[in-house]
Coordinates of C-alpha atoms and ligand atoms in Angstrom, one line a residue:
X13 CA 3.1 -13.0 30.5
X14 CA -0.1 -11.8 28.7
X15 CA 0.5 -13.1 25.2
X16 CA -2.9 -12.0 24.0
X17 CA -2.0 -8.4 24.3
X18 CA 1.4 -8.7 22.6
X19 CA 0.3 -9.5 19.1
X20 CA -0.7 -7.1 16.4
X21 CA -1.8 -8.5 14.0
X22 CA -3.1 -11.5 16.0
X23 CA -2.0 -14.8 14.6
X24 CA -4.4 -16.4 12.1
X25 CA -4.4 -19.8 13.9
X26 CA -4.3 -18.2 17.4
X27 CA -1.7 -19.2 20.0
X28 CA -1.3 -22.6 21.6
X29 CA -0.1 -22.2 25.1
X30 CA 2.3 -24.9 26.5
X31 CA 3.6 -25.8 29.9
X32 CA 6.8 -24.1 31.1
X33 CA 8.4 -20.7 30.5
X34 CA 11.4 -19.2 28.9
X35 CA 13.5 -16.4 30.4
X36 CA 15.3 -14.0 28.0
X37 CA 19.1 -13.8 28.7
X38 CA 21.1 -10.6 28.5
X39 CA 22.7 -11.6 25.2
X40 CA 20.6 -13.1 22.3
X41 CA 22.4 -15.9 20.4
X42 CA 20.8 -16.6 17.1
X43 CA 21.6 -19.4 14.6
X44 CA 20.5 -20.5 11.2
X45 CA 20.0 -24.2 10.9
X46 CA 22.1 -25.8 8.1
X47 CA 23.2 -22.3 7.2
X48 CA 19.8 -21.4 5.7
X49 CA 19.2 -17.9 4.3
X50 CA 23.0 -17.1 4.3
X51 CA 22.6 -13.8 2.5
X52 CA 20.0 -12.6 4.9
X53 CA 21.8 -13.5 8.2
X54 CA 23.7 -10.1 8.7
X55 CA 20.5 -8.1 8.1
X56 CA 18.5 -10.3 10.4
X57 CA 21.0 -9.9 13.2
X58 CA 21.1 -6.1 12.8
X59 CA 17.4 -5.9 12.6
X60 CA 16.8 -7.7 15.9
X61 CA 19.5 -5.7 17.5
X62 CA 17.8 -2.5 16.4
X63 CA 14.3 -3.6 17.4
X64 CA 15.2 -5.1 20.8
X65 CA 18.1 -2.8 21.7
X66 CA 20.1 -5.8 23.0
X67 CA 23.4 -7.5 22.2
X68 CA 22.8 -10.1 19.4
X69 CA 25.5 -12.6 18.4
X70 CA 25.5 -15.1 15.5
X71 CA 26.2 -18.7 16.5
X72 CA 25.4 -22.1 15.2
X73 CA 22.9 -24.7 16.3
X74 CA 25.3 -26.5 18.6
X75 CA 25.7 -23.4 20.8
X76 CA 22.1 -23.6 22.3
X77 CA 20.9 -20.5 20.5
X78 CA 18.2 -18.5 22.0
X79 CA 16.6 -18.2 18.6
X80 CA 17.0 -20.8 15.9
X81 CA 16.0 -20.0 12.4
X82 CA 15.0 -23.0 10.3
X83 CA 14.1 -23.3 6.6
X84 CA 11.1 -25.6 6.6
X85 CA 9.5 -26.2 3.2
X86 CA 6.2 -27.7 4.5
X87 CA 5.0 -24.3 5.7
X88 CA 2.4 -23.8 3.1
X89 CA 2.0 -20.0 2.6
X90 CA 5.0 -18.1 1.4
X91 CA 4.6 -15.6 4.2
X92 CA 3.5 -18.2 6.7
X93 CA 5.7 -19.2 9.6
X94 CA 5.9 -21.4 12.7
X95 CA 7.2 -19.9 16.0
X96 CA 7.7 -22.1 19.0
X97 CA 8.8 -21.0 22.5
X98 CA 10.3 -23.7 24.6
X99 CA 12.0 -23.5 28.0
X100 CA 15.4 -23.5 26.3
X101 CA 14.8 -21.1 23.4
X102 CA 12.7 -20.3 20.4
X103 CA 12.6 -21.7 16.9
X104 CA 11.3 -19.7 13.9
X105 CA 10.6 -21.7 10.7
X106 CA 9.4 -20.9 7.3
X107 CA 10.0 -22.1 3.7
X108 CA 10.9 -18.6 2.6
X109 CA 12.7 -15.4 3.8
X110 CA 9.3 -13.6 3.6
X111 CA 7.8 -16.0 6.1
X112 CA 10.9 -15.7 8.4
X113 CA 10.6 -11.9 8.3
X114 CA 6.9 -11.8 9.1
X115 CA 7.5 -14.4 11.9
X116 CA 10.4 -12.2 13.2
X117 CA 7.9 -9.4 13.8
X118 CA 5.8 -11.7 16.0
X119 CA 9.0 -12.8 17.8
X120 CA 10.0 -9.2 18.4
X121 CA 6.5 -8.4 19.8
X122 CA 6.8 -11.4 22.2
X123 CA 10.3 -10.4 23.2
X124 CA 9.2 -6.8 24.0
X125 CA 6.2 -8.0 26.0
X126 CA 8.0 -9.6 28.9
X127 CA 11.4 -11.0 30.0
X128 CA 9.7 -14.2 30.9
X129 CA 7.5 -15.9 28.3
X130 CA 5.1 -18.7 28.7
X131 CA 5.9 -21.5 26.3
X132 CA 3.7 -21.5 23.2
X133 CA 3.3 -22.5 19.6
X134 CA 2.2 -20.2 16.9
X135 CA 1.4 -21.2 13.3
X136 CA 0.5 -18.2 11.3
X137 CA -0.2 -17.0 7.8
X138 CA -1.9 -14.1 6.1
X139 CA -5.6 -13.9 5.1
X140 CA -4.9 -11.6 2.2
X141 CA -1.8 -11.9 0.0
X142 CA -1.8 -8.1 -1.1
X143 CA -1.8 -5.9 2.0
X144 CA -0.9 -2.5 1.0
X145 CA -0.6 1.2 1.8
X146 CA -0.9 3.8 -1.0
X147 CA 1.1 6.8 -0.1
X148 CA 0.6 10.0 -2.2
X149 CA 3.8 11.9 -2.3
X150 CA 2.7 14.1 -5.2
X151 CA 0.2 16.4 -3.5
X152 CA 2.5 16.7 -0.4
X153 CA 6.2 15.7 -0.7
X154 CA 7.2 13.1 1.9
X155 CA 10.8 13.5 3.0
X156 CA 13.0 10.3 2.8
X157 CA 13.4 9.9 6.5
X158 CA 9.7 10.0 7.1
X159 CA 9.1 7.6 4.3
X160 CA 11.5 5.1 5.7
X161 CA 9.8 5.4 9.1
X162 CA 6.5 4.6 7.4
X163 CA 8.1 1.5 5.8
X164 CA 9.4 0.4 9.2
X165 CA 5.9 0.7 10.7
X166 CA 4.4 -1.2 7.8
X167 CA 6.9 -4.0 8.3
X168 CA 6.2 -4.2 12.0
X169 CA 2.5 -4.9 11.3
X170 CA 3.1 -7.2 8.3
X171 CA 1.9 -5.0 5.5
X172 CA 3.7 -6.0 2.3
X173 CA 2.9 -3.5 -0.5
X174 CA 3.9 0.2 -0.7
X175 CA 1.9 1.7 -3.5
X176 CA 3.9 4.8 -4.2
X177 CA 1.9 7.5 -5.9
X178 CA 4.8 9.5 -7.3
X179 CA 3.1 12.0 -9.7
X180 CA -0.1 13.9 -10.0
X181 CA -1.5 17.3 -11.0
X182 CA 0.2 18.9 -8.0
X183 CA 3.7 17.4 -8.3
X184 CA 6.2 15.1 -10.2
X185 CA 8.6 13.4 -7.8
X186 CA 11.0 11.3 -9.8
X187 CA 13.5 11.8 -12.7
X188 CA 12.7 10.7 -16.3
X189 CA 15.7 10.8 -18.7
X190 CA 15.2 13.5 -21.4
X191 CA 12.6 15.4 -19.3
X192 CA 14.6 17.4 -16.7
X193 CA 12.0 20.1 -16.3
X194 CA 9.6 17.6 -14.6
X195 CA 11.6 18.1 -11.4
X196 CA 11.6 21.1 -9.1
X197 CA 14.1 21.6 -6.3
X198 CA 11.6 23.9 -4.6
X199 CA 8.8 21.3 -4.4
X200 CA 11.0 18.2 -3.8
X201 CA 11.7 15.0 -5.6
X202 CA 13.6 11.7 -5.1
X203 CA 16.8 11.0 -7.0
X204 CA 17.3 7.7 -8.7
X205 CA 19.7 6.7 -5.9
X206 CA 17.1 7.5 -3.3
X207 CA 14.5 5.5 -5.1
X208 CA 16.8 2.5 -5.3
X209 CA 17.5 2.9 -1.6
X210 CA 13.8 3.0 -0.7
X211 CA 13.1 -0.1 -2.9
X212 CA 15.9 -2.2 -1.4
X213 CA 15.1 -0.9 2.2
X214 CA 11.5 -2.0 1.7
X215 CA 12.4 -5.3 0.0
X216 CA 14.6 -6.3 3.0
X217 CA 11.4 -5.8 5.1
X218 CA 9.1 -7.9 2.9
X219 CA 7.6 -4.9 1.2
X220 CA 7.2 -4.6 -2.5
X221 CA 7.2 -1.1 -3.9
X222 CA 4.7 -0.6 -6.7
X223 CA 5.0 2.9 -8.3
X224 CA 2.1 4.8 -9.7
X225 CA 2.1 7.4 -12.4
X226 CA -1.4 8.4 -13.1
X227 CA -2.1 8.9 -16.9
X228 CA -3.5 10.3 -19.1
X229 CA -5.3 12.5 -16.5
X230 CA -3.8 13.9 -13.3
X231 CA -0.9 15.3 -15.4
X232 CA -0.8 19.1 -14.9
X233 CA 2.6 19.0 -13.2
X234 CA 4.0 17.3 -16.3
X235 CA 2.1 19.6 -18.7
X236 CA 3.2 22.7 -16.9
X237 CA 6.8 21.6 -17.7
X238 CA 6.1 20.2 -21.2
X239 CA 2.9 22.0 -22.5
X240 CA 3.5 20.4 -25.9
X241 CA 2.2 17.1 -24.5
X242 CA -1.3 18.7 -24.0
X243 CA -4.1 19.3 -26.5
X244 CA -4.2 23.1 -26.1
X245 CA -0.5 23.9 -25.7
X246 CA -1.0 25.6 -22.3
X247 CA 0.4 27.4 -20.4
X248 CA -0.5 25.6 -17.2
X249 CA 0.0 26.4 -13.5
X250 CA 0.5 23.6 -11.0
X251 CA -2.6 23.6 -8.8
X252 CA -2.9 23.1 -5.1
X253 CA -5.7 21.4 -3.2
X254 CA -8.0 18.8 -4.6
X255 CA -9.9 18.7 -7.9
X256 CA -10.2 17.1 -11.3
X257 CA -8.6 19.1 -14.0
X258 CA -9.6 19.2 -17.7
X259 CA -6.2 19.3 -19.2
X260 CA -4.8 15.9 -19.7
X261 CA -2.2 14.2 -22.0
X262 CA -2.9 14.7 -25.7
X263 CA -2.8 11.1 -26.9
X264 CA -3.2 12.3 -30.6
X265 CA 0.4 13.5 -30.6
X266 CA 3.1 11.0 -31.1
X267 CA 5.5 12.9 -28.8
X268 CA 3.0 12.2 -26.0
X269 CA 3.1 8.4 -26.7
X270 CA 6.9 8.6 -26.7
X271 CA 6.8 10.4 -23.3
X272 CA 4.4 7.9 -21.8
X273 CA 6.6 5.0 -22.9
X274 CA 9.7 6.7 -21.6
X275 CA 7.9 7.0 -18.2
X276 CA 7.2 3.2 -18.3
X277 CA 10.9 2.6 -19.2
X278 CA 12.0 4.6 -16.2
X279 CA 9.6 2.8 -13.9
X280 CA 10.9 -0.5 -15.2
X281 CA 14.4 0.5 -14.5
X282 CA 13.9 1.9 -11.0
X283 CA 11.3 -0.6 -9.6
X284 CA 11.9 -4.4 -9.8
X285 CA 8.3 -5.1 -8.8
X286 CA 6.4 -7.1 -11.4
X287 CA 3.6 -4.5 -11.2
X288 CA 3.3 -0.9 -12.2
X289 CA 0.2 1.3 -11.6
X290 CA -0.7 3.6 -14.4
X291 CA -3.7 5.3 -12.8
X292 CA -6.3 5.8 -15.5
X293 CA -8.9 7.5 -13.2
X294 CA -10.9 10.8 -13.3
X295 CA -10.3 11.7 -17.0
X296 CA -12.4 14.5 -18.4
X297 CA -12.5 13.8 -22.1
X298 CA -13.7 17.2 -23.4
X299 CA -10.3 18.5 -24.5
X300 CA -10.0 15.4 -26.8
X301 CA -13.4 16.2 -28.4
X302 CA -12.0 19.5 -29.8
X303 CA -8.4 18.6 -30.4
X304 CA -7.5 18.0 -34.1
X305 CA -4.7 15.6 -33.2
X306 CA -6.9 13.4 -30.9
X307 CA -9.7 13.4 -33.5
X308 CA -7.3 12.4 -36.2
X309 CA -6.0 9.6 -34.0
X310 CA -9.6 8.4 -33.4
X311 CA -10.3 8.4 -37.1
X312 CA -7.1 6.5 -37.8
X313 CA -7.9 3.9 -35.2
X314 CA -11.6 3.7 -36.0
X315 CA -12.6 4.7 -32.5
X316 CA -16.3 5.4 -32.1
X317 CA -15.8 8.0 -29.3
X318 CA -13.2 9.5 -26.9
X319 CA -13.8 6.6 -24.4
X320 CA -12.7 4.2 -27.0
X321 CA -9.6 6.4 -27.6
X322 CA -8.9 6.2 -23.8
X323 CA -9.2 2.4 -24.0
X324 CA -6.7 2.3 -26.9
X325 CA -4.2 4.5 -25.0
X326 CA -4.4 2.4 -21.8
X327 CA -4.1 -0.9 -23.8
X328 CA -1.2 0.5 -25.8
X329 CA 0.8 1.5 -22.7
X330 CA -0.1 -1.6 -20.7
X331 CA 1.0 -3.8 -23.7
X332 CA 4.3 -1.9 -23.8
X333 CA 4.7 -2.5 -20.1
X334 CA 3.9 -6.2 -20.5
X335 CA 6.6 -6.6 -23.1
X336 CA 9.0 -5.4 -20.4
X337 CA 7.6 -8.0 -18.0
X338 CA 5.3 -5.8 -16.0
X339 CA 1.6 -6.2 -15.1
X340 CA -0.4 -3.0 -15.2
X341 CA -2.8 -1.9 -12.5
X342 CA -5.5 0.7 -13.3
X343 CA -8.1 2.3 -11.1
X344 CA -11.3 0.6 -12.1
X345 CA -13.2 3.8 -13.3
X346 CA -13.2 3.1 -17.0
X347 CA -12.0 -0.5 -17.3
X348 CA -14.4 -2.7 -19.2
X349 CA -14.3 -5.7 -21.5
X350 CA -12.3 -3.7 -24.2
X351 CA -9.4 -3.4 -21.8
X352 CA -6.7 -6.1 -21.9
X353 CA -7.7 -9.0 -19.6
X354 CA -4.3 -9.0 -17.9
X355 CA -4.8 -5.5 -16.6
X356 CA -5.5 -5.6 -12.8
X357 CA -8.1 -3.2 -11.5
X358 CA -8.0 -1.3 -8.2
X359 CA -11.4 -0.3 -6.9
X360 CA -11.6 3.0 -5.0
X361 CA -15.3 3.8 -5.7
X362 CA -17.5 0.8 -5.4
X363 CA -20.4 2.8 -6.9
X364 CA -18.5 3.1 -10.2
X365 CA -19.3 0.3 -12.7
X366 CA -21.8 -1.2 -10.2
X367 CA -23.9 -2.4 -13.1
X368 CA -21.1 -3.2 -15.4
X369 CA -20.6 -6.8 -16.2
X370 CA -17.8 -8.3 -14.0
X371 CA -14.9 -9.9 -15.7
X372 CA -14.0 -13.0 -13.8
X373 CA -10.5 -13.3 -15.3
X374 CA -9.4 -9.8 -14.1
X375 CA -7.5 -9.5 -10.8
X376 CA -8.9 -7.0 -8.3
X377 CA -7.4 -4.9 -5.5
X378 CA -9.9 -3.3 -3.1
X379 CA -9.5 0.1 -1.6
X380 CA -13.0 1.3 -0.9
X381 CA -13.5 5.1 -0.5
X382 CA -15.8 4.5 2.4
X383 CA -13.4 2.3 4.5
X384 CA -9.8 2.8 3.5
X385 CA -9.3 6.5 2.8
X386 CA -7.1 7.4 5.7
X387 CA -6.8 11.0 4.7
X388 CA -10.5 11.4 5.8
X389 CA -11.1 12.5 9.4
X390 CA -11.8 9.9 12.1
X391 CA -15.4 11.1 12.0
X392 CA -15.7 10.0 8.4
X393 CA -13.6 6.8 8.6
X394 CA -13.4 5.7 12.2
X395 CA -11.0 3.1 13.4
X396 CA -13.7 0.4 13.7
X397 CA -14.7 0.9 10.1
X398 CA -11.2 0.4 8.9
X399 CA -11.0 -2.8 11.0
X400 CA -14.2 -4.0 9.4
X401 CA -12.9 -3.5 5.9
X402 CA -10.5 -6.4 6.1
X403 CA -13.4 -8.7 7.1
X404 CA -15.4 -7.5 4.1
X405 CA -12.5 -8.1 1.7
X406 CA -11.8 -11.5 3.2
X407 CA -15.4 -12.4 2.4
X408 CA -14.9 -11.1 -1.1
X409 CA -11.9 -13.3 -1.7
X410 CA -14.1 -16.3 -0.9
X411 CA -16.7 -15.3 -3.5
X412 CA -14.1 -14.2 -6.1
X413 CA -10.7 -15.8 -6.2
X414 CA -9.5 -12.9 -8.4
X415 CA -9.6 -10.5 -5.4
X416 CA -5.9 -10.4 -4.3
X417 CA -6.2 -8.1 -1.4
X418 CA -6.7 -4.6 -0.2
X419 CA -5.0 -1.3 0.4
X420 CA -5.3 1.7 2.7
X421 CA -4.9 5.0 0.9
X422 CA -3.4 8.2 2.2
X423 CA -4.0 11.1 -0.2
X424 CA -2.2 14.2 0.8
X425 CA -4.0 17.3 -0.7
X426 CA -4.6 18.5 2.8
X427 CA -1.9 16.6 4.7
X428 CA 1.0 18.9 4.2
X429 CA 2.9 18.2 7.4
X430 CA 4.4 15.1 9.0
X431 CA 2.3 15.7 12.0
X432 CA -1.0 15.6 10.0
X433 CA 0.1 12.6 8.0
X434 CA 1.0 10.6 11.1
X435 CA -2.2 11.6 12.9
X436 CA -4.2 10.3 9.9
X437 CA -2.1 7.1 9.5
X438 CA -1.9 6.0 13.1
X439 CA -3.6 4.1 14.6
X440 CA -5.8 3.3 11.5
X441 CA -2.9 1.7 9.6
X442 CA -2.7 -0.9 12.4
X443 CA -6.5 -1.6 12.2
X444 CA -6.1 -2.3 8.5
X445 CA -2.9 -4.3 9.0
X446 CA -4.6 -6.7 11.4
X447 CA -7.8 -7.0 9.4
X448 CA -5.8 -7.8 6.2
X449 CA -3.6 -10.4 8.0
X450 CA -5.6 -12.2 10.7
X451 CA -8.1 -14.8 9.4
X452 CA -11.7 -13.6 9.9
X453 CA -12.8 -16.0 12.6
X454 CA -10.1 -14.5 14.9
X455 CA -10.7 -10.8 14.0
X456 CA -12.1 -9.3 17.2
X457 CA -12.2 -5.5 17.5
X458 CA -12.3 -5.5 21.3
X459 CA -9.1 -7.5 21.5
X460 CA -7.5 -5.4 18.8
X461 CA -8.3 -2.2 20.8
X462 CA -6.6 -3.6 23.9
X463 CA -3.5 -4.6 21.9
X464 CA -3.5 -1.2 20.2
X465 CA -3.4 0.8 23.3
X466 CA -0.5 -1.3 24.5
X467 CA 1.3 -0.9 21.2
X468 CA 0.6 2.8 20.8
X469 CA 2.3 3.5 24.1
X470 CA 5.2 1.1 23.5
X471 CA 6.1 1.4 19.8
X472 CA 4.5 4.6 18.4
X473 CA 4.6 6.6 21.6
X474 CA 7.4 8.8 20.5
X475 CA 5.7 10.1 17.4
X476 CA 4.1 13.4 17.5
X477 CA 0.5 14.5 16.6
X478 CA -1.1 11.1 17.3
X479 CA -4.9 11.4 17.9
X480 CA -6.3 10.7 21.3
X481 CA -8.1 7.3 21.8
X482 CA -11.3 9.2 22.4
X483 CA -11.3 10.4 18.8
X484 CA -10.6 7.0 17.2
X485 CA -14.4 6.1 17.1
X486 CA -16.5 9.2 17.1
X487 CA -20.2 9.4 17.8
X488 CA -22.6 7.7 15.3
X489 CA -24.5 10.9 14.8
X490 CA -21.5 12.7 13.5
X491 CA -20.7 9.8 11.2
X492 CA -24.2 9.9 9.7
X493 CA -24.1 13.6 9.0
X494 CA -20.6 13.5 7.5
X495 CA -21.3 10.3 5.6
X496 CA -23.9 12.2 3.6
X497 CA -21.5 15.0 2.9
X498 CA -18.9 12.4 1.7
X499 CA -21.4 10.7 -0.6
X500 CA -22.1 14.1 -2.2
X501 CA -18.4 14.6 -2.7
X502 CA -18.0 11.3 -4.5
X503 CA -20.9 12.0 -6.7
X504 CA -19.7 15.5 -7.5
X505 CA -16.1 14.3 -8.3
X506 CA -17.4 11.6 -10.5
X507 CA -19.8 13.9 -12.3
X508 CA -17.0 16.4 -13.0
X509 CA -15.0 13.7 -14.5
X510 CA -17.8 12.7 -16.8
X511 CA -18.3 9.4 -15.0
X512 CA -21.8 8.0 -14.8
X513 CA -22.6 6.3 -11.5
Ligands
ZN121 ZN1 -5.3 16.1 -28.2

């Protein structure tokens, strides 16, 4: 009956233990009070059946249900919930389906922990409203089955945003009408039907899918199919491995603006999320300096330099997206006061723009290179560091209300197999998930480690390639040495992109 070990993330208000106990029957009867959430009931039933592997029947509140779901509007946070275990059964209450779903994860963890539960009350809500994972499927394609498995794991640990990086220099993974050559059977892509399936699969699990198409840089895959969209006309070869490449979209050509807007149209059609991510990072500007079309566009617009042209392009596309009801997210690299104030920034390199004036009206998502890059080795980004990151961001939200949350990032230049991706994701995904959800006073790494070992055996045990616990937190000496190497790499990448630190 050790409740403490059962929860991951740990509830933000802790657990109030009560007298008495509850014994799980062989068959689970669930009921929805006053027929609340009618359209979700069949999914809810099926989800519990799958998670607990037991018979689940739908009843009504007069049948003494083992689990009673209640729509209760005084639960303040949209994802907050109340879960109560009494000797006769459990009640799960929230004002929204999102809260019911997050509470359901806690219920499932409890149900899996023991057949006999000590009675308790849990009142829980998230510390951060944006709790994401960025998955790069452009550098290495992630097959659908694996992707759905990642969504399942995100749902279990209450992450709520899948930031889906669907194009980059190394690959283009979704169809755009009128541009069939973007796709390659050999390298893999998702059909429109598959994307819709992923979006609704995630939505059912309280996960919003935010697509990212990085522009005007990180475009070699598109330029190799349509070299007319570049400044030089190509030809281009799709690269492998990491790097920042000089060839980017030629924003002086009207056909490029048509293409960029068509991409936005497609994202709007395929993804119901109110947000789209348009990248905007690591953009070497030297092709534009010598391109007659780009120079002509600059003259026409009265741009003083290529950076101003970049600002114009980003504002133009963000404004087009806004007309279609979407808020644009950009990596923070180049965003300054000339960028539309509704653009949300995502910070990957906290050293960039360190001395730049902060714009208090701009929303911010945190995903610090030093804490949240899960493609790094455990020596570079150990488990404890990922866990600490949520604490830091929670402090940031107190200082700046515009910080909406944080993401963990999995770039895949070198993670070309499922085994490698899983070894890098787990268990660090769970450290981030708890530190993004659980309120700071209750974030305790020692308790998290105990829960984690329990969970890794029970839930993730079947996955292959998971790292051994001994490698989760490597020696400090190794960290110091590799940290210096990593800092060098950030500086080099930034310099190559023409970014001044
Ligand atoms: Zn150009």
